[in-house]
Amino acid sequence: MSQKKESVLDGFKAFLMRGNVIDLAVAVVIGAAFTNIVNSVVKGVINPLVGAFGTKDLDSYTSCLKGPCVVDKAGNAVSGIPIMWGTVLSAVLSFLITAAVVYFLMVLPMAKVLARRAAHERAKEGVQETMEISELEVLKEIRDHLVRQRGSGESTTTTGRPTP
């Protein structure tokens, strides 16, 4: 039973020490910090820009679905059914900004790097194949030359010249 516990612990350690788990943990931490930055940009820049055309905050854009909507100071609906589409719009803008930054600053450059690396690897493989083919051709020529020499009955010296 102690062997089983050790193997489970060893497996858990191996799982934690894999590079992709560490990378995932770093990505989550960076993502959380990045989310705070994007939310600050939306609340500090986008909302005031939108507020220049209407109210100061996107969260204040609401519609009432049923009856007169009355909301207390805490933001809870006292009567009616408020639809807070300004909050949804703010979340959509946050998502679009996050997606755009991730795509243009992370995904696109990484795709270019990976494409260059793949092209380099393909070129390297092409050179290797060419070298293998040329080596094969040279070996075939040597073989054919030796077969011709044996067939004609010539004996050669170490210099490759026929002996008299």
mmCIF file of N, CA and C in Angstrom, residues 109-125:
data_model
loop_
_atom_site.group_PDB
_atom_site.id
_atom_site.type_symbol
_atom_site.label_atom_id
_atom_site.label_comp_id
_atom_site.label_asym_id
_atom_site.label_seq_id
_atom_site.Cartn_x
_atom_site.Cartn_y
_atom_site.Cartn_z
ATOM 1 N N PRO A 109 2.041 37.536 -33.453
ATOM 2 C CA PRO A 109 3.510 37.409 -33.461
ATOM 3 C C PRO A 109 3.979 35.960 -33.270
ATOM 4 N N MET A 110 3.297 35.203 -32.398
ATOM 5 C CA MET A 110 3.704 33.816 -32.178
ATOM 6 C C MET A 110 3.472 32.980 -33.427
ATOM 7 N N ALA A 111 2.397 33.238 -34.143
ATOM 8 C CA ALA A 111 2.133 32.515 -35.392
ATOM 9 C C ALA A 111 3.230 32.804 -36.418
ATOM 10 N N LYS A 112 3.681 34.053 -36.474
ATOM 11 C CA LYS A 112 4.767 34.400 -37.405
ATOM 12 C C LYS A 112 6.067 33.688 -37.026
ATOM 13 N N VAL A 113 6.362 33.653 -35.727
ATOM 14 C CA VAL A 113 7.577 32.971 -35.270
ATOM 15 C C VAL A 113 7.500 31.478 -35.601
ATOM 16 N N LEU A 114 6.357 30.865 -35.327
ATOM 17 C CA LEU A 114 6.192 29.437 -35.618
ATOM 18 C C LEU A 114 6.257 29.160 -37.111
ATOM 19 N N ALA A 115 5.721 30.062 -37.937
ATOM 20 C CA ALA A 115 5.789 29.883 -39.393
ATOM 21 C C ALA A 115 7.236 29.965 -39.872
ATOM 22 N N ARG A 116 7.991 30.919 -39.326
ATOM 23 C CA ARG A 116 9.415 31.018 -39.701
ATOM 24 C C ARG A 116 10.175 29.759 -39.285
ATOM 25 N N ARG A 117 9.887 29.276 -38.083
ATOM 26 C CA ARG A 117 10.560 28.078 -37.588
ATOM 27 C C ARG A 117 10.217 26.873 -38.459
ATOM 28 N N ALA A 118 8.946 26.745 -38.849
ATOM 29 C CA ALA A 118 8.528 25.626 -39.697
ATOM 30 C C ALA A 118 9.183 25.720 -41.063
ATOM 31 N N ALA A 119 9.272 26.939 -41.629
ATOM 32 C CA ALA A 119 9.926 27.108 -42.927
ATOM 33 C C ALA A 119 11.404 26.754 -42.834
ATOM 34 N N HIS A 120 12.030 27.147 -41.727
ATOM 35 C CA HIS A 120 13.447 26.814 -41.534
ATOM 36 C C HIS A 120 13.632 25.296 -41.429
ATOM 37 N N GLU A 121 12.745 24.640 -40.697
ATOM 38 C CA GLU A 121 12.821 23.182 -40.560
ATOM 39 C C GLU A 121 12.595 22.487 -41.899
ATOM 40 N N ARG A 122 11.622 23.000 -42.694
ATOM 41 C CA ARG A 122 11.380 22.409 -44.017
ATOM 42 C C ARG A 122 12.588 22.580 -44.921
ATOM 43 N N ALA A 123 13.205 23.764 -44.869
ATOM 44 C CA ALA A 123 14.400 24.002 -45.677
ATOM 45 C C ALA A 123 15.533 23.089 -45.240
ATOM 46 N N LYS A 124 15.662 22.920 -43.936
ATOM 47 C CA LYS A 124 16.697 22.044 -43.394
ATOM 48 C C LYS A 124 16.472 20.605 -43.839
ATOM 49 N N GLU A 125 15.200 20.156 -43.810
ATOM 50 C CA GLU A 125 14.877 18.801 -44.263
ATOM 51 C C GLU A 125 15.143 18.652 -45.751
#
